[in-house]
Backbone as a chain_set.jsonl record, in Angstrom:
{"seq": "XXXXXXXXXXXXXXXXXXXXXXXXXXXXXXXXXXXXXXXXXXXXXXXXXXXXXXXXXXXXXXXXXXXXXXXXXXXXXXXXXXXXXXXXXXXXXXXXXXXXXXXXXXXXXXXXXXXXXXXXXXXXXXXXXXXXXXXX", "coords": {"N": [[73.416, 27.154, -73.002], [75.361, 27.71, -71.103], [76.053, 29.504, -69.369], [74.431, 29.537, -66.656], [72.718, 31.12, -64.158], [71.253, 30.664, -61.252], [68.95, 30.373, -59.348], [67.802, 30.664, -55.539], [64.098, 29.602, -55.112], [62.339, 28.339, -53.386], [61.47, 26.378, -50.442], [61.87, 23.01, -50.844], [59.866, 21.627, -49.43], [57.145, 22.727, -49.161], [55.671, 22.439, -51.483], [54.184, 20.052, -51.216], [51.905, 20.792, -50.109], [51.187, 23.114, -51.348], [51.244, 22.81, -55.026], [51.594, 24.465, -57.423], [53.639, 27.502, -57.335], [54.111, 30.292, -57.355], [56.789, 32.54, -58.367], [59.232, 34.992, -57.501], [62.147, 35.904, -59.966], [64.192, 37.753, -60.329], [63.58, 40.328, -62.028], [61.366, 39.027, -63.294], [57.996, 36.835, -63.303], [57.956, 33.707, -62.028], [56.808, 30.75, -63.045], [56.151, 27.472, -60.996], [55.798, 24.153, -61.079], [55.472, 21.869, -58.688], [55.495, 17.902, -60.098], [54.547, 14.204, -60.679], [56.806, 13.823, -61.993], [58.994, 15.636, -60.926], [60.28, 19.208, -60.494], [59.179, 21.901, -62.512], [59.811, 24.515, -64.621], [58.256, 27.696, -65.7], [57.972, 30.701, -67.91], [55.653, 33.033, -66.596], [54.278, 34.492, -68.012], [51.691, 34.799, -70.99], [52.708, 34.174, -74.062], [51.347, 34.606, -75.756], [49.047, 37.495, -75.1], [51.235, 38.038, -72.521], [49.894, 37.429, -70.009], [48.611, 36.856, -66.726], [49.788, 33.435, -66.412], [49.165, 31.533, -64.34], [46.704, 31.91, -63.554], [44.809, 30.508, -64.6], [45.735, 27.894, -63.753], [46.798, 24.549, -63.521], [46.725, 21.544, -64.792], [47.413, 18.638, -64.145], [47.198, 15.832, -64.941], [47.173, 15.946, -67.954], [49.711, 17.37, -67.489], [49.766, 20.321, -68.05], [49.485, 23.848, -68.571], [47.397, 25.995, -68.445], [45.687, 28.81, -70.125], [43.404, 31.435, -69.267], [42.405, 33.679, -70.277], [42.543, 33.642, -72.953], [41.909, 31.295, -73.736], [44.096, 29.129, -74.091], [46.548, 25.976, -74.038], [49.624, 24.923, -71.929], [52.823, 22.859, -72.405], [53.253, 22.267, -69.379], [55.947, 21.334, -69.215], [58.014, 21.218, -70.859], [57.084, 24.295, -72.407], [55.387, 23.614, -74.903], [52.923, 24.038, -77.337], [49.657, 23.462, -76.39], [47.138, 23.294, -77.096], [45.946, 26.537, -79.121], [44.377, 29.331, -78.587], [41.503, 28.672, -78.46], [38.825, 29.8, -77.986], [35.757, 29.92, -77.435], [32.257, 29.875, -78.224], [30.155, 32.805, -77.348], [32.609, 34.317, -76.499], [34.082, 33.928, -78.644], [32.805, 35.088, -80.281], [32.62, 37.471, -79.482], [35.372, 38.407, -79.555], [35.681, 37.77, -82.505], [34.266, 39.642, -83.567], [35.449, 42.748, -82.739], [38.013, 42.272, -83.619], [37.374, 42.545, -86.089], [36.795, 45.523, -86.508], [39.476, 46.632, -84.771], [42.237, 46.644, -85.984], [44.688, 45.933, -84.22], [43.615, 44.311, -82.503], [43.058, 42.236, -84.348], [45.292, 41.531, -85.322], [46.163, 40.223, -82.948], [44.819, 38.281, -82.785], [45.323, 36.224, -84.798], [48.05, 35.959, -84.52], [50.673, 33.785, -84.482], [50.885, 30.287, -83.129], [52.863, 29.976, -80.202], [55.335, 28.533, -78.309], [55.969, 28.866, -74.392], [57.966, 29.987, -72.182], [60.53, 27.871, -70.677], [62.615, 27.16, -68.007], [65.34, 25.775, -66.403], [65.273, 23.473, -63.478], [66.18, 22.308, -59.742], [67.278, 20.436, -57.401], [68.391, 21.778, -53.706], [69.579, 20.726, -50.902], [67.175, 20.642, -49.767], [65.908, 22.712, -51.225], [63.935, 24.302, -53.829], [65.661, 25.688, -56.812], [65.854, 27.414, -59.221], [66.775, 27.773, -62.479], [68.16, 30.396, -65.046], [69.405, 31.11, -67.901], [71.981, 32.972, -68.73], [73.163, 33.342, -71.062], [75.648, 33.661, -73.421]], "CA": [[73.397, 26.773, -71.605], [76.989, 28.353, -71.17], [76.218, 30.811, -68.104], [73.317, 29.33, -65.972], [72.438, 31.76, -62.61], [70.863, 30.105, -59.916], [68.156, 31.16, -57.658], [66.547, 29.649, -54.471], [62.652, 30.104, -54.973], [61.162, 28.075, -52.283], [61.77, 25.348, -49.386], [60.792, 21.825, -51.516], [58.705, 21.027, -49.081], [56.166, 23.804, -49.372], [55.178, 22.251, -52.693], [53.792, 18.895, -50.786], [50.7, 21.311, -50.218], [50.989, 23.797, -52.741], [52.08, 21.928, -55.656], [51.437, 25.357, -57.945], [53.601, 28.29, -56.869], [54.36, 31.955, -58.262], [58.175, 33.354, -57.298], [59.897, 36.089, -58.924], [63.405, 35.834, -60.171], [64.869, 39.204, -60.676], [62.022, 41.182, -61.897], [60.502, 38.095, -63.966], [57.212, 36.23, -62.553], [58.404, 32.379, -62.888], [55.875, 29.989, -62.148], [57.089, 26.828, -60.25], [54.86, 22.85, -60.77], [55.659, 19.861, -58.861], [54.166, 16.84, -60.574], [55.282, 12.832, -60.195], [58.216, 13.791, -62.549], [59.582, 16.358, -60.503], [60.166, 20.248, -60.863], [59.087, 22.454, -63.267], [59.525, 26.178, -64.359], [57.995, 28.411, -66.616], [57.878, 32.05, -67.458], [54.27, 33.067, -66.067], [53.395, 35.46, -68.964], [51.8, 33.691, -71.831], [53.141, 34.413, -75.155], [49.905, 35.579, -76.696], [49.383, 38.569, -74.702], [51.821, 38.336, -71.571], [48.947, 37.902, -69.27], [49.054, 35.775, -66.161], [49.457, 31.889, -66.689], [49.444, 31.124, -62.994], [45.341, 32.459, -62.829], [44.37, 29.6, -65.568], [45.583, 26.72, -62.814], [47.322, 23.037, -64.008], [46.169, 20.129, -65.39], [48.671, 17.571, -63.581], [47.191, 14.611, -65.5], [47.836, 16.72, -68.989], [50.912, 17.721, -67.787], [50.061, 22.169, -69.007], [49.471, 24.956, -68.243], [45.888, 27.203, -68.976], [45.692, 30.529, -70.058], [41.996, 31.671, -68.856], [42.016, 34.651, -70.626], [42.23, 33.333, -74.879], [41.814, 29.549, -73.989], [45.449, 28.437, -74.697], [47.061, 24.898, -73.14], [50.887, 24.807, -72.603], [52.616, 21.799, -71.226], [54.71, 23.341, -68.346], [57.175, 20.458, -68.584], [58.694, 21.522, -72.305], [56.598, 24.987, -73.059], [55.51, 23.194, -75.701], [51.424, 24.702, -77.312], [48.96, 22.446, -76.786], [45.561, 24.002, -77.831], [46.001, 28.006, -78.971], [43.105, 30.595, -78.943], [40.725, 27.811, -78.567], [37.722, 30.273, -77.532], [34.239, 29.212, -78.092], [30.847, 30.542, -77.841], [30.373, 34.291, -76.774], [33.784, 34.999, -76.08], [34.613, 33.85, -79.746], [32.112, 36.134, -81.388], [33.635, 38.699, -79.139], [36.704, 38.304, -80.656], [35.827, 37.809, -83.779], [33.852, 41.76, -83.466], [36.572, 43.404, -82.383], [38.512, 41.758, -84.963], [36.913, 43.294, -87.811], [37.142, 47.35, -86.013], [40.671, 47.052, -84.151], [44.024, 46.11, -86.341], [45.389, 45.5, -82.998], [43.027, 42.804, -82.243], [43.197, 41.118, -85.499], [46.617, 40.713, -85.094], [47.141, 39.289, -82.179], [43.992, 36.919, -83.109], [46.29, 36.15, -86.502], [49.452, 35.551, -84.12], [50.865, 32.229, -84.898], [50.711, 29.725, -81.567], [54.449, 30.655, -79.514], [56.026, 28.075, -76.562], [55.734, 29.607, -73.3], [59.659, 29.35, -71.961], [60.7, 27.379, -70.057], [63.693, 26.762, -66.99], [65.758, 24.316, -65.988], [64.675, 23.388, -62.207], [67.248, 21.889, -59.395], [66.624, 20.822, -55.622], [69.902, 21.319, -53.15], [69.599, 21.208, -49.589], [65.982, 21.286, -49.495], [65.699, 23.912, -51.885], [63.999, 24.653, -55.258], [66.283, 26.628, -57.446], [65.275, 28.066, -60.79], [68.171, 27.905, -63.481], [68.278, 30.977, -66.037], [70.187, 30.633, -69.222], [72.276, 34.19, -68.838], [73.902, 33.777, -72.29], [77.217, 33.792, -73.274]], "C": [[74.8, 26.931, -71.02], [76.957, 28.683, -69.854], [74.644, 30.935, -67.325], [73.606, 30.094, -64.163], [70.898, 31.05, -62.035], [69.921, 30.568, -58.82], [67.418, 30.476, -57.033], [65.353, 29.967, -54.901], [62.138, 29.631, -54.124], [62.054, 26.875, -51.797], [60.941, 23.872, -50.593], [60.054, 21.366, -50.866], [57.053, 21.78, -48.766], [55.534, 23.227, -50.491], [54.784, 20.98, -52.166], [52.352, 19.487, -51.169], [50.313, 22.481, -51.031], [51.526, 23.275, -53.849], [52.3, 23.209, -57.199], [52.289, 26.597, -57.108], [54.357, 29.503, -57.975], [55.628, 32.311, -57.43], [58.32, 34.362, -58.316], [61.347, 35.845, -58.615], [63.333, 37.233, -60.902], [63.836, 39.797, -61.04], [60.56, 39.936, -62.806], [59.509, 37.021, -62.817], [57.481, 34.829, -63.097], [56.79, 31.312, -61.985], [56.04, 28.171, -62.002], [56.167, 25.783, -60.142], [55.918, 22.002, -60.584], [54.798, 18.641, -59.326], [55.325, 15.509, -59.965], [56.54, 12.967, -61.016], [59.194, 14.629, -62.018], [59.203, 18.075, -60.208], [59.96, 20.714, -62.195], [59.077, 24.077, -63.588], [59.201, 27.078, -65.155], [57.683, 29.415, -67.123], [56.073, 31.938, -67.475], [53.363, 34.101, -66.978], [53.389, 34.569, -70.692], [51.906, 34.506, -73.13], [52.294, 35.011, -76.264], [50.089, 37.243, -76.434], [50.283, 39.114, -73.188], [50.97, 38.204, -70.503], [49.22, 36.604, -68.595], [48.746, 34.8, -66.545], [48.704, 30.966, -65.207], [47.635, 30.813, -62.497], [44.64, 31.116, -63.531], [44.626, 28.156, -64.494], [46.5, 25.834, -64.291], [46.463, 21.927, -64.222], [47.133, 19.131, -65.125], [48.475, 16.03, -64.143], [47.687, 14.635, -66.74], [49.043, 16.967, -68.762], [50.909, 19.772, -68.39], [49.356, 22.572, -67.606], [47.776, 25.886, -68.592], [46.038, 28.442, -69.089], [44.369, 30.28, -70.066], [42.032, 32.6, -69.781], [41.307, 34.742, -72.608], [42.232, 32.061, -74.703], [43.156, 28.949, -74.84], [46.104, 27.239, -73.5], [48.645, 25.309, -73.744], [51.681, 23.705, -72.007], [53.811, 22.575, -70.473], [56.312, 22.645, -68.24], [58.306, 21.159, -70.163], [57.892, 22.79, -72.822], [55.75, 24.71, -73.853], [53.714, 23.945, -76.232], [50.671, 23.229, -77.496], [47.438, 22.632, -77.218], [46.175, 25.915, -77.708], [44.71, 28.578, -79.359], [42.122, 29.67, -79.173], [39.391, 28.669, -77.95], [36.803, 30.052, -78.441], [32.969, 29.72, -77.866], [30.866, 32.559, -77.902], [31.255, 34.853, -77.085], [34.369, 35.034, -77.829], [34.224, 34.741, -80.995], [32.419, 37.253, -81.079], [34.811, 39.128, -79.799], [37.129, 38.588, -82.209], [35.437, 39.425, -84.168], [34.603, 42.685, -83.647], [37.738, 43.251, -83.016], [38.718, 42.562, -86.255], [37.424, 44.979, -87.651], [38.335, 47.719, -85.534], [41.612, 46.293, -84.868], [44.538, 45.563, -85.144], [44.908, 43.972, -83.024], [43.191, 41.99, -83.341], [44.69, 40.718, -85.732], [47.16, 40.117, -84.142], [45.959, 38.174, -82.147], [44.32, 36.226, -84.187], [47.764, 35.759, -85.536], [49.664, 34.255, -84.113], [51.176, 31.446, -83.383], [52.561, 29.902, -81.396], [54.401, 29.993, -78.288], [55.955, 29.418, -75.572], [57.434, 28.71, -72.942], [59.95, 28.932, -70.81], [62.034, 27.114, -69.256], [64.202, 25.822, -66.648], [65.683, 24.615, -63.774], [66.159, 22.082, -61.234], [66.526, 21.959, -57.785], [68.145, 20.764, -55.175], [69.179, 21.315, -51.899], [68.009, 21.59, -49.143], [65.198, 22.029, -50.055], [65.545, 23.686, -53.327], [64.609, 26.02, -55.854], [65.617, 26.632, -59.149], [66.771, 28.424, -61.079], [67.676, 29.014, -64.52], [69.71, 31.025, -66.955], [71.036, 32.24, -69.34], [72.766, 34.165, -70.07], [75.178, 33.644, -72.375], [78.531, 34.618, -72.319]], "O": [[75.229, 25.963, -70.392], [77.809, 28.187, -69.116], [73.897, 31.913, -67.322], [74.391, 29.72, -63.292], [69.766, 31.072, -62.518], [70.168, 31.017, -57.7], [66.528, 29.764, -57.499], [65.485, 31.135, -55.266], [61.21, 30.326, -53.712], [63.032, 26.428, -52.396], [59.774, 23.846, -50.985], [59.312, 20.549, -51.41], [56.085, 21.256, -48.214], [54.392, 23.687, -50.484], [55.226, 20.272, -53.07], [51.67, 19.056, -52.099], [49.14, 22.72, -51.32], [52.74, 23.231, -53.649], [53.136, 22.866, -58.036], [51.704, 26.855, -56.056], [54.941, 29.405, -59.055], [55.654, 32.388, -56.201], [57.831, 34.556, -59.428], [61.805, 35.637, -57.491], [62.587, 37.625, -61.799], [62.957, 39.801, -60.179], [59.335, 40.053, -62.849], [59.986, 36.52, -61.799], [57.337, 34.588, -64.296], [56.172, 31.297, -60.92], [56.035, 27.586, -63.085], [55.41, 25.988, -59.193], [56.782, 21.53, -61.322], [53.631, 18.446, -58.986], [56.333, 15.586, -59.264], [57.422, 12.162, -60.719], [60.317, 14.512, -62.509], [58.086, 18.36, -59.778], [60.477, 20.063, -63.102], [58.409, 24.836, -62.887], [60.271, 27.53, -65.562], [56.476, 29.418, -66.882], [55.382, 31.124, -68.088], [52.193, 34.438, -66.796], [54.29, 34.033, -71.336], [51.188, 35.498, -73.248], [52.541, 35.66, -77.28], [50.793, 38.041, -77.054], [50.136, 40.252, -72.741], [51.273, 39.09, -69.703], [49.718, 35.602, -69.109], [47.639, 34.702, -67.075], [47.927, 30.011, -65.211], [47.224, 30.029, -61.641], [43.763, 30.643, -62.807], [43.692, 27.355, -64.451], [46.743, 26.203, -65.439], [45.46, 21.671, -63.556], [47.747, 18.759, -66.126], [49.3, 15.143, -63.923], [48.497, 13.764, -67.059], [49.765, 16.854, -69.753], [51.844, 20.328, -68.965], [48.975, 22.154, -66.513], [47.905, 26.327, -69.734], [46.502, 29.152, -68.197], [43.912, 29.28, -70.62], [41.259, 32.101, -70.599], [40.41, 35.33, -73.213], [42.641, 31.475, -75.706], [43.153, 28.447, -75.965], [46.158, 27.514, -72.302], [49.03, 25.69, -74.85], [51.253, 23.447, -70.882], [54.817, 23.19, -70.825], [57.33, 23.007, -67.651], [59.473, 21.479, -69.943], [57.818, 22.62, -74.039], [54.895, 25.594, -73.806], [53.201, 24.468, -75.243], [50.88, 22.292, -78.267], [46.815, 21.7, -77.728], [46.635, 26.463, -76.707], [44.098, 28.267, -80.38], [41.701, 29.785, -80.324], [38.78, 27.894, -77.214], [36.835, 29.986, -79.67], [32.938, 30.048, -76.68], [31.643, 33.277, -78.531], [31.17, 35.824, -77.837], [34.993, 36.01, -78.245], [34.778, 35.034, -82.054], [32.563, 38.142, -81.918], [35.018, 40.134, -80.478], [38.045, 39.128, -82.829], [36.105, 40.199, -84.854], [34.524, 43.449, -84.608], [38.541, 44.181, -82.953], [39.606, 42.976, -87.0], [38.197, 45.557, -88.415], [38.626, 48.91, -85.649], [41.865, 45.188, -84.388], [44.863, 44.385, -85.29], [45.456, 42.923, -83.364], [43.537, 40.839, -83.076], [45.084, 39.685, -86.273], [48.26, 39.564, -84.165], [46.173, 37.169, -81.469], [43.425, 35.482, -84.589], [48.594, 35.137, -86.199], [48.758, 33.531, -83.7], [51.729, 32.127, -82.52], [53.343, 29.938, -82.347], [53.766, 30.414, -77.321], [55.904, 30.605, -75.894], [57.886, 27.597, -73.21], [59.636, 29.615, -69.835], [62.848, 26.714, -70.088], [63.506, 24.813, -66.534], [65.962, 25.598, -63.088], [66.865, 21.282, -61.847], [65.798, 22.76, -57.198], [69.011, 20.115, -55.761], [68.117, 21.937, -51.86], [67.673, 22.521, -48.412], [64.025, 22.189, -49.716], [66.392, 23.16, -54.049], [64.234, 27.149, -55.537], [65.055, 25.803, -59.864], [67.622, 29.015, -60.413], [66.617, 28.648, -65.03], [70.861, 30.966, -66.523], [70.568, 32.831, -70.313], [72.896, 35.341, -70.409], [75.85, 33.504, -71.354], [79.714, 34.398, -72.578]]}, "num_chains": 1, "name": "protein.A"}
């Protein structure tokens, strides 16, 4: 946390009635929850297969995140996994199919559960800023 850059993403009061929003910082899609603890920020591609987080919606009593696409919870406040590849029915025998005929698929149905990363969040002047960690 050496060389933190700074970017406005939105007016804080836009998040009264959207409390879910999508910005982009530099070419990355960050995705931006207010809850009763504050800001939150988290990259918007989920660690499985990169695929939007944003389309899956919040759980503000949970505290995560949804991926719609492989049934994965993440909590948006710490990344942290809270159910991975939890698919059930149909979709799971799908999976499992495609499994058996594509290497591909069986490895990323074999990928071990992976935090979704997370930002440090900042209001000035009205303003939500998104903190990135540039590195040394």
């Amino acid at each position: 946390m050496n060389n933190i850059e700074w970017t406005r993403v939105a007016e804080a009061a836009s998040f009264e009635d959207k409390p879910e929003q999508l910005v982009k910082v530099k070419r990355d899609d960050i995705f931006v929850v207010k809850d009763d603890d504050g800001f939150h920020a988290i990259n918007n591609r989920c660690p499985h297969l990169g695929l939007a987080l944003n389309l899956g919606g919040c759980n503000m009593q949970n505290k995560t995140v949804h991926c719609k696409f492989h049934s994965s919870d993440f909590s948006y406040q710490t990344g942290e996994v809270k159910e991975w590849l939890n698919v059930k029915g149909f979709e799971k025998i799908m999976m499992w199919l495609f499994s058996k005929f594509d290497a591909d698929a069986k490895k990323m149905m074999e990928m071990p559960p992976t935090p979704v990363e997370t930002f440090m969040t900042k209001v000035e002047d009205g303003h939500v800023y998104v903190g990135i960690d540039m590195g040394a």
